[in-house]
PDB file of C-alpha atoms in Angstrom:
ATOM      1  CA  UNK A   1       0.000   0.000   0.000  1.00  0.00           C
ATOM      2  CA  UNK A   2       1.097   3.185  -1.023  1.00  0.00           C
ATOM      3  CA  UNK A   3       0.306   7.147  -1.306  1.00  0.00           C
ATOM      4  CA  UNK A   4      -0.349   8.712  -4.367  1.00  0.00           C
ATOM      5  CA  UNK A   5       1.084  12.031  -5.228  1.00  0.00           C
ATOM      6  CA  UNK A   6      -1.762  13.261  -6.952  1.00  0.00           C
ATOM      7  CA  UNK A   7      -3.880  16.344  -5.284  1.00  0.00           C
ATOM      8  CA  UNK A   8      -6.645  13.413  -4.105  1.00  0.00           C
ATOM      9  CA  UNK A   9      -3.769  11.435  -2.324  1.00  0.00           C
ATOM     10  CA  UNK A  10      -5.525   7.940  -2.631  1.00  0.00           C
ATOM     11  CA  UNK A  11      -4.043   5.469  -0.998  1.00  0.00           C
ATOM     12  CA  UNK A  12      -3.428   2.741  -3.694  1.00  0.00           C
ATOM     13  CA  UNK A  13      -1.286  -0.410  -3.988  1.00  0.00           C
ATOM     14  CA  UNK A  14      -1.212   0.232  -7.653  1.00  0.00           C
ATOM     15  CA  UNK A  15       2.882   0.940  -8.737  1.00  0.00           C
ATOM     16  CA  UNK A  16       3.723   2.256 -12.030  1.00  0.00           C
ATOM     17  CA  UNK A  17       6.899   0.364 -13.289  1.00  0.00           C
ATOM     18  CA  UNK A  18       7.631   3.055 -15.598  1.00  0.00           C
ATOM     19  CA  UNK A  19       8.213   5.984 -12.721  1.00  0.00           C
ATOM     20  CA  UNK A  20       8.117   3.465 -10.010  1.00  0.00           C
ATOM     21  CA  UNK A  21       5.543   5.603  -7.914  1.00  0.00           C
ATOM     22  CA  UNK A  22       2.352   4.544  -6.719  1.00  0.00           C
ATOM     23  CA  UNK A  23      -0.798   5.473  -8.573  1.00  0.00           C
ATOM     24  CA  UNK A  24      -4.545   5.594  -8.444  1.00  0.00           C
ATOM     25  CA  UNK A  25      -7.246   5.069 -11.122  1.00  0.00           C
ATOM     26  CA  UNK A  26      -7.397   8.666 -11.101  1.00  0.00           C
ATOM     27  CA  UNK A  27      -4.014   9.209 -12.687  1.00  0.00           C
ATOM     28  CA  UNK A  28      -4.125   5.889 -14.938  1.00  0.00           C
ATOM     29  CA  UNK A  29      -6.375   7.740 -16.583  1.00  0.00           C
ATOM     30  CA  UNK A  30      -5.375  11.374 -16.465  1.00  0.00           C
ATOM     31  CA  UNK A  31      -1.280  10.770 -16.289  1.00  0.00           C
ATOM     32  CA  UNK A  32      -0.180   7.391 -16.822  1.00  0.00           C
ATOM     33  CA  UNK A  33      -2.125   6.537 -19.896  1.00  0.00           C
ATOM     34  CA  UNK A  34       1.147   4.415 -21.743  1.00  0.00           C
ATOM     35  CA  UNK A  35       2.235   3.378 -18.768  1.00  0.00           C
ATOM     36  CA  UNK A  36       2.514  -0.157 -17.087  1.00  0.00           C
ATOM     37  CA  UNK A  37       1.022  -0.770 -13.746  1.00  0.00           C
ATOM     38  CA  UNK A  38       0.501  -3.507 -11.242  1.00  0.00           C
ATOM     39  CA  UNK A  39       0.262  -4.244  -8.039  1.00  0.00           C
ATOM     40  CA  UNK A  40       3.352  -3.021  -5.542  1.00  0.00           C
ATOM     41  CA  UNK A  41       3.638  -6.909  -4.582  1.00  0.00           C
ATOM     42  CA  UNK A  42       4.143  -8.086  -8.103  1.00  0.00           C
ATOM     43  CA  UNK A  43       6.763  -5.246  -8.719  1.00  0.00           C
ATOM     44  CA  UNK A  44       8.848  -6.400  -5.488  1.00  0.00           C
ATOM     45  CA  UNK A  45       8.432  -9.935  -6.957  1.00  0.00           C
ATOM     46  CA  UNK A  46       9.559  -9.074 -10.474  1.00  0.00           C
ATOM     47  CA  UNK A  47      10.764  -5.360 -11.430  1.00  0.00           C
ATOM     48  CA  UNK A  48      11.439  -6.351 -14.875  1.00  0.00           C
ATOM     49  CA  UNK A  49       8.577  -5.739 -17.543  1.00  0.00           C
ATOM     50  CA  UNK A  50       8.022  -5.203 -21.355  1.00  0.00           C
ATOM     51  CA  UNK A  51       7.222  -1.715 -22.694  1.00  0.00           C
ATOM     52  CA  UNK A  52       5.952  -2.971 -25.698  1.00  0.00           C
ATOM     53  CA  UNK A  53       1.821  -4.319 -26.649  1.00  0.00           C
ATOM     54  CA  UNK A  54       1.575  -8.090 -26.536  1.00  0.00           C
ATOM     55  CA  UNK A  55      -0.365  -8.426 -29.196  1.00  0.00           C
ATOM     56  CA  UNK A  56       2.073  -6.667 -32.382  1.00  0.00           C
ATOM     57  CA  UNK A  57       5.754  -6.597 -29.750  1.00  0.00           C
ATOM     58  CA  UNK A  58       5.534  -2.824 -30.715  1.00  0.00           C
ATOM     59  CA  UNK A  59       5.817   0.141 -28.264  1.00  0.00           C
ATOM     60  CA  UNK A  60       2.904   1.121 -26.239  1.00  0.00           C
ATOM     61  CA  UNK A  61       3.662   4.792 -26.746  1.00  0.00           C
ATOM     62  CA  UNK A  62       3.438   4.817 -30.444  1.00  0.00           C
ATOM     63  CA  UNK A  63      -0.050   4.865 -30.737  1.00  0.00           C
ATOM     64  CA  UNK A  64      -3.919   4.706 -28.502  1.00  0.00           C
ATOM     65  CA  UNK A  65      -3.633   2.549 -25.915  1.00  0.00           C
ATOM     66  CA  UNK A  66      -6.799   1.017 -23.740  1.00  0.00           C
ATOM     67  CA  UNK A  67      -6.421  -0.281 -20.432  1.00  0.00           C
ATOM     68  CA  UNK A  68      -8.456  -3.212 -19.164  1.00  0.00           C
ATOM     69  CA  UNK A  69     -10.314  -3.678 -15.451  1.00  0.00           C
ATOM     70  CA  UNK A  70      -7.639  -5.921 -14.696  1.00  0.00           C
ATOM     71  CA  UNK A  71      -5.008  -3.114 -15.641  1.00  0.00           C
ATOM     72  CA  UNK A  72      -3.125  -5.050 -18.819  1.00  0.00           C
ATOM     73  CA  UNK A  73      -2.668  -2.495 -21.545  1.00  0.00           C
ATOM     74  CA  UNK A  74      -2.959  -2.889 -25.225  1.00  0.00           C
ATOM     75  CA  UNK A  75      -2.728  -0.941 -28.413  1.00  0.00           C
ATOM     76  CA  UNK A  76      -6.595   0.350 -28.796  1.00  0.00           C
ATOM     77  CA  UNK A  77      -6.424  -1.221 -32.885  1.00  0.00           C
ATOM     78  CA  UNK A  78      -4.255  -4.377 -31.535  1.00  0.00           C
ATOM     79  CA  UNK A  79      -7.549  -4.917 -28.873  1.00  0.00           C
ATOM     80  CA  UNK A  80     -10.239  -4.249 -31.670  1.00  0.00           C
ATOM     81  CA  UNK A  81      -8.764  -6.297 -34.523  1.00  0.00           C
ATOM     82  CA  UNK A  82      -8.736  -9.490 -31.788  1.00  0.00           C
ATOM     83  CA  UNK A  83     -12.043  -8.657 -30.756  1.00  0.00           C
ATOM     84  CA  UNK A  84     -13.185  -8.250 -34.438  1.00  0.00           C
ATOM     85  CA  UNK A  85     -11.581 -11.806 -35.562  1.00  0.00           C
ATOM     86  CA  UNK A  86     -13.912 -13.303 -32.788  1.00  0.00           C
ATOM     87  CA  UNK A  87     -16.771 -15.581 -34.170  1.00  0.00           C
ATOM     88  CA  UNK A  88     -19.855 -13.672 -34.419  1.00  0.00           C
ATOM     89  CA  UNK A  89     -21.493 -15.968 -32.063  1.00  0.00           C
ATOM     90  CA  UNK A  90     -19.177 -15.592 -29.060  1.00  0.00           C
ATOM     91  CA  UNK A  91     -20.422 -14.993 -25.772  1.00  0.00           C
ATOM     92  CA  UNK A  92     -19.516 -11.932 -23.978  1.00  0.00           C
ATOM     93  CA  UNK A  93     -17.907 -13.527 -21.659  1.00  0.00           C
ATOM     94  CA  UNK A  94     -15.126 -14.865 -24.192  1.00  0.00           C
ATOM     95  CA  UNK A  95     -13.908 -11.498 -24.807  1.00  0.00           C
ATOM     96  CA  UNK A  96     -11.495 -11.860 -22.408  1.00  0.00           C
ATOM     97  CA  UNK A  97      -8.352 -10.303 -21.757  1.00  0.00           C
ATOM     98  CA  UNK A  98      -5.033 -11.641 -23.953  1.00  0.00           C
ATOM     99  CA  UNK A  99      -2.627 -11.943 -20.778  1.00  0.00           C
ATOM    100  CA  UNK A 100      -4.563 -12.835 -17.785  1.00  0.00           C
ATOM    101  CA  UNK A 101      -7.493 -14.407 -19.458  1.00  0.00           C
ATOM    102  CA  UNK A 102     -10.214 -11.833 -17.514  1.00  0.00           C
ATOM    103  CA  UNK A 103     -13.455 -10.287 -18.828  1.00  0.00           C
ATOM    104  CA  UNK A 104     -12.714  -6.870 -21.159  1.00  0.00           C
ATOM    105  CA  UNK A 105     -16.224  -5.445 -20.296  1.00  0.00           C
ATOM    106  CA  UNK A 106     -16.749  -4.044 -17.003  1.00  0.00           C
ATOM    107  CA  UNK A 107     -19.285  -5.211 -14.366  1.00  0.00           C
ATOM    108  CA  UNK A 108     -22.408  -3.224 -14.451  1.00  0.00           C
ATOM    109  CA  UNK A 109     -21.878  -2.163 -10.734  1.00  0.00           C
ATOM    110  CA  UNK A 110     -18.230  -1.235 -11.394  1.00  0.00           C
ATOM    111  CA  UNK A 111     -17.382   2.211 -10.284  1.00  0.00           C
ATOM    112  CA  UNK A 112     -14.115   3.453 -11.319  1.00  0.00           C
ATOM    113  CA  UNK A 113     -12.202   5.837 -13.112  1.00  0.00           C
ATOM    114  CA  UNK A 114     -10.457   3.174 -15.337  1.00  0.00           C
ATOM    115  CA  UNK A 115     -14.083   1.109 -16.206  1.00  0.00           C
ATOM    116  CA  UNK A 116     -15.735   4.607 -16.835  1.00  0.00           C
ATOM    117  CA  UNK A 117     -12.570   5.216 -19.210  1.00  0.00           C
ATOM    118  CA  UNK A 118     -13.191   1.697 -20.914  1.00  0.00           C
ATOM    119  CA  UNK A 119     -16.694   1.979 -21.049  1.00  0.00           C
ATOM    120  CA  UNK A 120     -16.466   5.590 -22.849  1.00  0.00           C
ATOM    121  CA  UNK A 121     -14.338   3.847 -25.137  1.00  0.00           C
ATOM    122  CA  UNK A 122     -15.945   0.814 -26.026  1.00  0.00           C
ATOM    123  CA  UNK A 123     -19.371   2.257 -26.689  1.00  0.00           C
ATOM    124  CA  UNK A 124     -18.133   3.457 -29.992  1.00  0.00           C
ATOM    125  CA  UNK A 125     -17.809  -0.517 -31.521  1.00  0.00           C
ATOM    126  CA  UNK A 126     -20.644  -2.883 -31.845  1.00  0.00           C
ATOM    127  CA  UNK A 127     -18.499  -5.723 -31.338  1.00  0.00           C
ATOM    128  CA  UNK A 128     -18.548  -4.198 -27.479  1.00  0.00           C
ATOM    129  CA  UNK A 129     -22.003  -2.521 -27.432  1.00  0.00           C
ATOM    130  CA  UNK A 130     -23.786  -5.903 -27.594  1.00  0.00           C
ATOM    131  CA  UNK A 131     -21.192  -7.162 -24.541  1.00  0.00           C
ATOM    132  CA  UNK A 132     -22.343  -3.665 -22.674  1.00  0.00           C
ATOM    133  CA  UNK A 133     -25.830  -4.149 -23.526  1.00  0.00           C
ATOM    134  CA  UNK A 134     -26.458  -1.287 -25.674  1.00  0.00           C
ATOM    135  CA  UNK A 135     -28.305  -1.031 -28.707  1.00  0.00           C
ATOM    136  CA  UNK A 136     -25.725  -1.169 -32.332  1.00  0.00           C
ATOM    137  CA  UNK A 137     -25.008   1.553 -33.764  1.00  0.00           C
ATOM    138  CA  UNK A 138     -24.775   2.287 -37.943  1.00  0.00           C
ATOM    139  CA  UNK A 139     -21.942   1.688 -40.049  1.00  0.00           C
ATOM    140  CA  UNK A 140     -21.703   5.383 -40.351  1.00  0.00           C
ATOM    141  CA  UNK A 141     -21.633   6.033 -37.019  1.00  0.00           C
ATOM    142  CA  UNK A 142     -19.510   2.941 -35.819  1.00  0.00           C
ATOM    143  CA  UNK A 143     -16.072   3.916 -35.443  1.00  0.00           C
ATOM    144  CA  UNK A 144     -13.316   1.782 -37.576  1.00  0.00           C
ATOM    145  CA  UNK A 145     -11.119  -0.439 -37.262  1.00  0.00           C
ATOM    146  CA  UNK A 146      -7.646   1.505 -36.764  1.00  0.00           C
ATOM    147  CA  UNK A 147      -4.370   0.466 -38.287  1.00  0.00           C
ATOM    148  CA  UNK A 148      -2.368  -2.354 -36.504  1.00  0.00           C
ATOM    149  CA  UNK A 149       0.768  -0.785 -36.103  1.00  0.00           C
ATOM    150  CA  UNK A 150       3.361  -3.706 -37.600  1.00  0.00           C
ATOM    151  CA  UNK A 151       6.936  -3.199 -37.981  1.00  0.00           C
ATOM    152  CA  UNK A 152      10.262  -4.796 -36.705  1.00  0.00           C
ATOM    153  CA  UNK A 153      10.808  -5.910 -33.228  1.00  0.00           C
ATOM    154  CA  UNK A 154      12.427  -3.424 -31.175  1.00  0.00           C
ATOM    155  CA  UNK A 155      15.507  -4.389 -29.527  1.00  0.00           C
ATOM    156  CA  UNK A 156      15.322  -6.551 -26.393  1.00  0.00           C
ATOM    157  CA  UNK A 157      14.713  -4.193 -23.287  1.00  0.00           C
ATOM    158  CA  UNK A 158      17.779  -2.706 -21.931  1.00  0.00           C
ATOM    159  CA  UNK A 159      20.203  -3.685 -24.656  1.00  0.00           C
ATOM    160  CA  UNK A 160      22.019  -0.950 -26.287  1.00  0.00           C
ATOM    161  CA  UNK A 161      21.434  -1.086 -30.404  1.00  0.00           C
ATOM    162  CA  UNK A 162      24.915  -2.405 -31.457  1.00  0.00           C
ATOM    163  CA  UNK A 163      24.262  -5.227 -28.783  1.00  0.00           C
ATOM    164  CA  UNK A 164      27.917  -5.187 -27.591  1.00  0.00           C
ATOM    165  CA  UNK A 165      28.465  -4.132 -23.715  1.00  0.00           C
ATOM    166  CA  UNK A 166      32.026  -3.070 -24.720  1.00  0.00           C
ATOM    167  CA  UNK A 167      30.232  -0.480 -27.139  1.00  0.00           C
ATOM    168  CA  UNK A 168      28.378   0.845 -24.665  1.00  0.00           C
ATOM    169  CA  UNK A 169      31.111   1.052 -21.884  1.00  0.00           C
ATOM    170  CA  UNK A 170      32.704   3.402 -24.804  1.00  0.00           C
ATOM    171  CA  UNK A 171      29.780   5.415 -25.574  1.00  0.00           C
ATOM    172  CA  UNK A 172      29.361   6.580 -21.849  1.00  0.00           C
ATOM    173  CA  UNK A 173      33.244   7.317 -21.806  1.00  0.00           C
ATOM    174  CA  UNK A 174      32.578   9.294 -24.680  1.00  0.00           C
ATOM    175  CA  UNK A 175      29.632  11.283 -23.477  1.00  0.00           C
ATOM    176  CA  UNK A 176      31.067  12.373 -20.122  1.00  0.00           C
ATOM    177  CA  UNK A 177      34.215  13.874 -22.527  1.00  0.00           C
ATOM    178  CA  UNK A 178      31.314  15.403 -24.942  1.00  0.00           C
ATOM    179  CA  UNK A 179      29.577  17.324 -21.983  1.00  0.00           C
ATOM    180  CA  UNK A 180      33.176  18.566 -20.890  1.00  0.00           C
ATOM    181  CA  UNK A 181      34.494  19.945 -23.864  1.00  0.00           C
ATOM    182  CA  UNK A 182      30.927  21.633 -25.332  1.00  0.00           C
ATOM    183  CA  UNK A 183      31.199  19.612 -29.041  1.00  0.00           C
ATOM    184  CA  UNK A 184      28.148  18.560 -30.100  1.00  0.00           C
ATOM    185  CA  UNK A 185      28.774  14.963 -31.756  1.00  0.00           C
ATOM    186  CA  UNK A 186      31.387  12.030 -30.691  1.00  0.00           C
ATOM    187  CA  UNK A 187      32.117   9.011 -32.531  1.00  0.00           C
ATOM    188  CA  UNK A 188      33.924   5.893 -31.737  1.00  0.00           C
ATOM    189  CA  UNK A 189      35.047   3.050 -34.538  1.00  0.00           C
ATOM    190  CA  UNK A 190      36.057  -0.581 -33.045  1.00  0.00           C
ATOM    191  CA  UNK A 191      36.061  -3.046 -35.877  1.00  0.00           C
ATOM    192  CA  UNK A 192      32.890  -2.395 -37.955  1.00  0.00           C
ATOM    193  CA  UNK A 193      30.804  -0.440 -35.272  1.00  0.00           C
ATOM    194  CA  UNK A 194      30.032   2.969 -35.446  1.00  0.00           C
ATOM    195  CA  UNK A 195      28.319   4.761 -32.431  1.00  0.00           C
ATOM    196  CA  UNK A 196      27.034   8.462 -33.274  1.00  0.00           C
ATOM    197  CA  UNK A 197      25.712  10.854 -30.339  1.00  0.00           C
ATOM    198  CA  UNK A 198      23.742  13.126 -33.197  1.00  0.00           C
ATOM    199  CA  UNK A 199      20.888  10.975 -32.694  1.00  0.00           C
ATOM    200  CA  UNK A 200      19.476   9.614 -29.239  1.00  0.00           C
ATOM    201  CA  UNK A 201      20.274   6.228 -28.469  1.00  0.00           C
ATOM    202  CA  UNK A 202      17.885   3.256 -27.925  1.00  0.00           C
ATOM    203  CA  UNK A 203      17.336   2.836 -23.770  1.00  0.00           C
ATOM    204  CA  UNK A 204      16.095   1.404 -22.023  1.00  0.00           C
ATOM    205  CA  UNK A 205      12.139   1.845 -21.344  1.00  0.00           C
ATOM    206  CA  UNK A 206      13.081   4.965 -24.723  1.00  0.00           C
ATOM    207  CA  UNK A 207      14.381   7.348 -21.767  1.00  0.00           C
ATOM    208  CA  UNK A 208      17.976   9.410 -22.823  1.00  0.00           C
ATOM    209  CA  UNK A 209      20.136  10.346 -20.726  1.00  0.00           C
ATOM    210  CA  UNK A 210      18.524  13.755 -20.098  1.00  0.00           C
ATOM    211  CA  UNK A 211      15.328  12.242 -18.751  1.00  0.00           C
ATOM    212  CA  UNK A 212      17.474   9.379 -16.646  1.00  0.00           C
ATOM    213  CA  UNK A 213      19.294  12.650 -15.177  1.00  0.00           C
ATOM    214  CA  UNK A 214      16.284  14.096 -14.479  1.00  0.00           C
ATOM    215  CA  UNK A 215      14.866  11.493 -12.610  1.00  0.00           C
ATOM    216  CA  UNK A 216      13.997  12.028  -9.089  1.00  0.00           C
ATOM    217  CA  UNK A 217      15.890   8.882  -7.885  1.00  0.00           C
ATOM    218  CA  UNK A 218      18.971  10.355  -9.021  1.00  0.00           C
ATOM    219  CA  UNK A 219      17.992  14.068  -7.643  1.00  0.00           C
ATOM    220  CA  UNK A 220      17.551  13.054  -4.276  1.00  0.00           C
ATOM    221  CA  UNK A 221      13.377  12.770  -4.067  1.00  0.00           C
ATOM    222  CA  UNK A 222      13.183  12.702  -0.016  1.00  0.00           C
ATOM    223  CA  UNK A 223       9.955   9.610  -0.668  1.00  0.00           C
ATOM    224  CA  UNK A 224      13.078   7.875  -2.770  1.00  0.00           C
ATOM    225  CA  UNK A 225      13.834   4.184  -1.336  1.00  0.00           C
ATOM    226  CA  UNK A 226      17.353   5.798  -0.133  1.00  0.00           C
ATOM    227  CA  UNK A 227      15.816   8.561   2.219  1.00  0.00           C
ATOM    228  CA  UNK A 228      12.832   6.824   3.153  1.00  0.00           C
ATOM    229  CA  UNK A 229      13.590   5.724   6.709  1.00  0.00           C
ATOM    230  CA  UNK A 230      16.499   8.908   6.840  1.00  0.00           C
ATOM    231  CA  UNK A 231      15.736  10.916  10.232  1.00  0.00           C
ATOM    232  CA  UNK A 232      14.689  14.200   9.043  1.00  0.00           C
ATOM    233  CA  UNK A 233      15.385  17.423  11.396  1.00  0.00           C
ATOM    234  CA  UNK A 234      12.789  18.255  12.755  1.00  0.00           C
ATOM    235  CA  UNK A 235      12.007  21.844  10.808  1.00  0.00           C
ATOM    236  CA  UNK A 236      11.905  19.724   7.770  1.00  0.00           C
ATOM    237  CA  UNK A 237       8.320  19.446   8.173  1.00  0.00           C
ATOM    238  CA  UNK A 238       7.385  23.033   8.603  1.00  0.00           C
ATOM    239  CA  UNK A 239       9.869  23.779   5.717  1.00  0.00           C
ATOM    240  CA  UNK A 240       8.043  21.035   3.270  1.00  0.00           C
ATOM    241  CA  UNK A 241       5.005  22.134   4.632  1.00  0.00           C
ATOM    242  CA  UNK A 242       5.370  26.108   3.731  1.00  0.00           C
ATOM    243  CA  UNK A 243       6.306  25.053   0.339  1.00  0.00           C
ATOM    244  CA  UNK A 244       3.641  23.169   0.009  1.00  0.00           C
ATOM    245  CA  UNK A 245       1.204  25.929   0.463  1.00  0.00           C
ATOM    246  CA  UNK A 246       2.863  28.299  -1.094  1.00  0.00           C
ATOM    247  CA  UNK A 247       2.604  26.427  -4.327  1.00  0.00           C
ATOM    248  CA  UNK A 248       0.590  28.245  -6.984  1.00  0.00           C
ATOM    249  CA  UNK A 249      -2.067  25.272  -7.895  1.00  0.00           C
ATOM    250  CA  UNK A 250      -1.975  25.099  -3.821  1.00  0.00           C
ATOM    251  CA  UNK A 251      -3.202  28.887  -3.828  1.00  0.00           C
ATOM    252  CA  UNK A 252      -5.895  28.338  -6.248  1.00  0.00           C
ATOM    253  CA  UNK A 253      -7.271  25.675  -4.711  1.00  0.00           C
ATOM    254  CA  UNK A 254      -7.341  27.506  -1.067  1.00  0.00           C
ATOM    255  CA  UNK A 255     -10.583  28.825  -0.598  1.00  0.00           C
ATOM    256  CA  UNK A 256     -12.172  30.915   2.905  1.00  0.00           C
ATOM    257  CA  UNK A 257     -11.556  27.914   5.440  1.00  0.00           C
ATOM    258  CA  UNK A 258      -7.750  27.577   3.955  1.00  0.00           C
ATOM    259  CA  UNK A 259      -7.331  31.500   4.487  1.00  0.00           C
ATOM    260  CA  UNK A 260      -8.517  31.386   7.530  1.00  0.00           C
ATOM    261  CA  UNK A 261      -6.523  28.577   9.352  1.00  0.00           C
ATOM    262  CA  UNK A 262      -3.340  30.509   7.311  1.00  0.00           C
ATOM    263  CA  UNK A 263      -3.999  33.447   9.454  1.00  0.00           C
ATOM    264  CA  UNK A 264      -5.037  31.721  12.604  1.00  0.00           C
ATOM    265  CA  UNK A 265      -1.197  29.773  12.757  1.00  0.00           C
ATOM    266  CA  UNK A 266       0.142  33.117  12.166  1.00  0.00           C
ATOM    267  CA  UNK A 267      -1.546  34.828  14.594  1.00  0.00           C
ATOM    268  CA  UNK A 268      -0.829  31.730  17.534  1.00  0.00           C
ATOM    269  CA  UNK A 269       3.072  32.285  15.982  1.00  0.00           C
ATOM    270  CA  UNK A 270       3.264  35.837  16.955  1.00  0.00           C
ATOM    271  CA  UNK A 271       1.687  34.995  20.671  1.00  0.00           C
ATOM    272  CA  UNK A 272       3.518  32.582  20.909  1.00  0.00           C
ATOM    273  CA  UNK A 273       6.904  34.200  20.380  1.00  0.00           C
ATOM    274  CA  UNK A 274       5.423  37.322  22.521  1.00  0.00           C
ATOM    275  CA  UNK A 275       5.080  34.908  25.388  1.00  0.00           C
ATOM    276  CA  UNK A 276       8.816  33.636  24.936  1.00  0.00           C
ATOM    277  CA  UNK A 277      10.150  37.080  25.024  1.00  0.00           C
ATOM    278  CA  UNK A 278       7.898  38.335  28.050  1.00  0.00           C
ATOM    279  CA  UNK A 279       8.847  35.417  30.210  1.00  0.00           C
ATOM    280  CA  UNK A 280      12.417  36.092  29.454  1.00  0.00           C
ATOM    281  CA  UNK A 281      12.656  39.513  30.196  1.00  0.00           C
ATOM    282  CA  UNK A 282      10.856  39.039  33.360  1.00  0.00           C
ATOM    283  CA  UNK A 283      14.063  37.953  35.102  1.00  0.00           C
ATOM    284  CA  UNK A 284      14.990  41.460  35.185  1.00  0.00           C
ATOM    285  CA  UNK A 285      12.996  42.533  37.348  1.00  0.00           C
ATOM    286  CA  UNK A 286      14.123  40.605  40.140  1.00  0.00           C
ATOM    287  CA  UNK A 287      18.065  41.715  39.400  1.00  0.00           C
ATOM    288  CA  UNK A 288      19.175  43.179  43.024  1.00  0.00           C
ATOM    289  CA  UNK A 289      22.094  45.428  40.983  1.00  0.00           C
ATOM    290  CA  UNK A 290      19.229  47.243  39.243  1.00  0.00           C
ATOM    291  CA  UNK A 291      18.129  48.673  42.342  1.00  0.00           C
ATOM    292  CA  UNK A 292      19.742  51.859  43.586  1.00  0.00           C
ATOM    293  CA  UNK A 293      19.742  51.331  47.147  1.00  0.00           C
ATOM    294  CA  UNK A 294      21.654  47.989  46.370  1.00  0.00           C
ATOM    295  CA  UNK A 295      24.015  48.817  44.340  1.00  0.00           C
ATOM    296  CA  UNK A 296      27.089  49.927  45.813  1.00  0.00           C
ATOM    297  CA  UNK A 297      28.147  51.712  42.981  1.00  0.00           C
ATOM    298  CA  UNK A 298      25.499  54.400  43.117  1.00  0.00           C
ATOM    299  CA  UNK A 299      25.592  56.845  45.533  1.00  0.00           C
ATOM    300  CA  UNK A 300      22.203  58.410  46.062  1.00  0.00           C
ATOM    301  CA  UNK A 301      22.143  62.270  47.401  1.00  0.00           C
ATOM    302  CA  UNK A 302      21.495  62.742  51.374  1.00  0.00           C
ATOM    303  CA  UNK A 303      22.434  58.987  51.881  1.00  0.00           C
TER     304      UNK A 303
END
């Protein structure tokens, strides 16, 4: 179980293998629409995963994708051309899902974000209307069949293109002297391969360099694995928290009661430090050298 970092902070045990955060239905949806997700416990089990649709081995984020209830994602013209190939007789219940064999159509009495999603999107195909039952709709209206993205296989996940480790142990040597000196392309020959930096190389899950840098495992993010259990001091919290509201989509969303509590802490602050400073300067008053008669050096006339 985890918190999501989106504004509704759901608690979820959904994990995105992509960003390796914790998501909701909300930002499946909204967010993560390319990305894979399963459950946190099937992540700790097995990290590794495939980018790519199961149905044409191509990248999910080269064209639609739909997800399912059960959360497997496909290609939106991969799902429809399998559904379409389907005997006209079958049952609704043998549309089923191509990895983990469960029903495509939503229960009636499904609430969710992600069903509402696939619902939206599978009232536009008769194939699915009849499984949803809803009346069919006309050729003209129907929407059609996309284009089943075909293609080459992409190279295996997390091998460099050339497929030689010693070519990428020299590529990274060669980067790290490209970002010192400022030139803008490096090369390195070994035998018959050629590596060019003009062009972005193949990574794994697509990312370059820039957006592995970027990352904020490699930043520091303080909900990272390393910093997790790190003892914070303790004005960490009022720091995080000032940020926090001090965000711009934080002010927008603020409204009277927000205001309100803003000024009450401000207003218990300023007591509060009043009190500090009034119970520390009340030791002065009992300081026998600030009275005259006690101090020997004062001399007071007629004494």
């Amino acid at each position: 179980m985890g918190l999501c970092k989106c504004p509704k902070r759901k608690v979820t045990n959904q994990f995105c293998f992509e960003h390796r955060v914790n998501v909701c239905e909300h930002c499946m949806v909204n967010s993560h629409k390319k990305c894979v997700v399963q459950s946190y416990l099937a992540w700790l089990q097995d990290s590794d995963y495939s980018p790519d649709c199961s149905f044409c081995n191509s990248p999910l984020s080269e064209d639609e994708c739909v997800r399912l209830t059960c959360y497997c994602l496909y290609h939106w013209s991969c799902l429809d051309n399998h559904c379409r190939n389907l005997p006209a007789n079958t049952a609704p219940a043998g549309y089923t899902c191509h990895q983990c064999d469960s029903a495509i159509f939503p229960p009636d009495n499904l609430v969710s974000p992600v069903a509402d999603h696939l619902r939206k999107i599978l009232q536009d195909v008769n194939w699915a209307r009849a499984g949803l039952g809803l009346p069919l709709l006309d050729d003209s209206v129907e929407r059609k069949p996309g284009t089943v993205p075909v293609g080459p296989r992409p190279t295996p996940e997390g091998e460099d293109k050339a497929g030689d480790p010693i070519n990428l142990a020299h590529e990274l040597i060669a980067a790290k002297k490209v970002g010192r000196s400022g030139s803008t392309s490096q090369t390195w020959k070994g035998g018959e391969t050629v590596v060019s930096f003009d062009t972005p190389t193949s990574r794994r899950m697509g990312a370059d360099l820039a957006d592995l840098a970027a990352s904020p495992l490699i930043t520091g993010d303080p909900d990272s694995d390393a910093n997790k259990y790190k003892r914070r001091a303790p004005t960490d919290f009022l720091f995080r928290w000032l940020r926090t509201i001090m965000k711009p989509s934080a002010q927008r969303r603020r409204g009277f009661g927000g205001y309100t509590m803003l000024i009450l802490t401000i207003i218990i602050g300023l007591l509060t430090l009043a009190a500090i400073f009034s119970y520390l300067g009340r030791g002065s008053y009992d300081d026998p050298m600030l009275d005259p008669l006690n101090n020997p050096n004062i001399r007071v006339g007629g004494m």
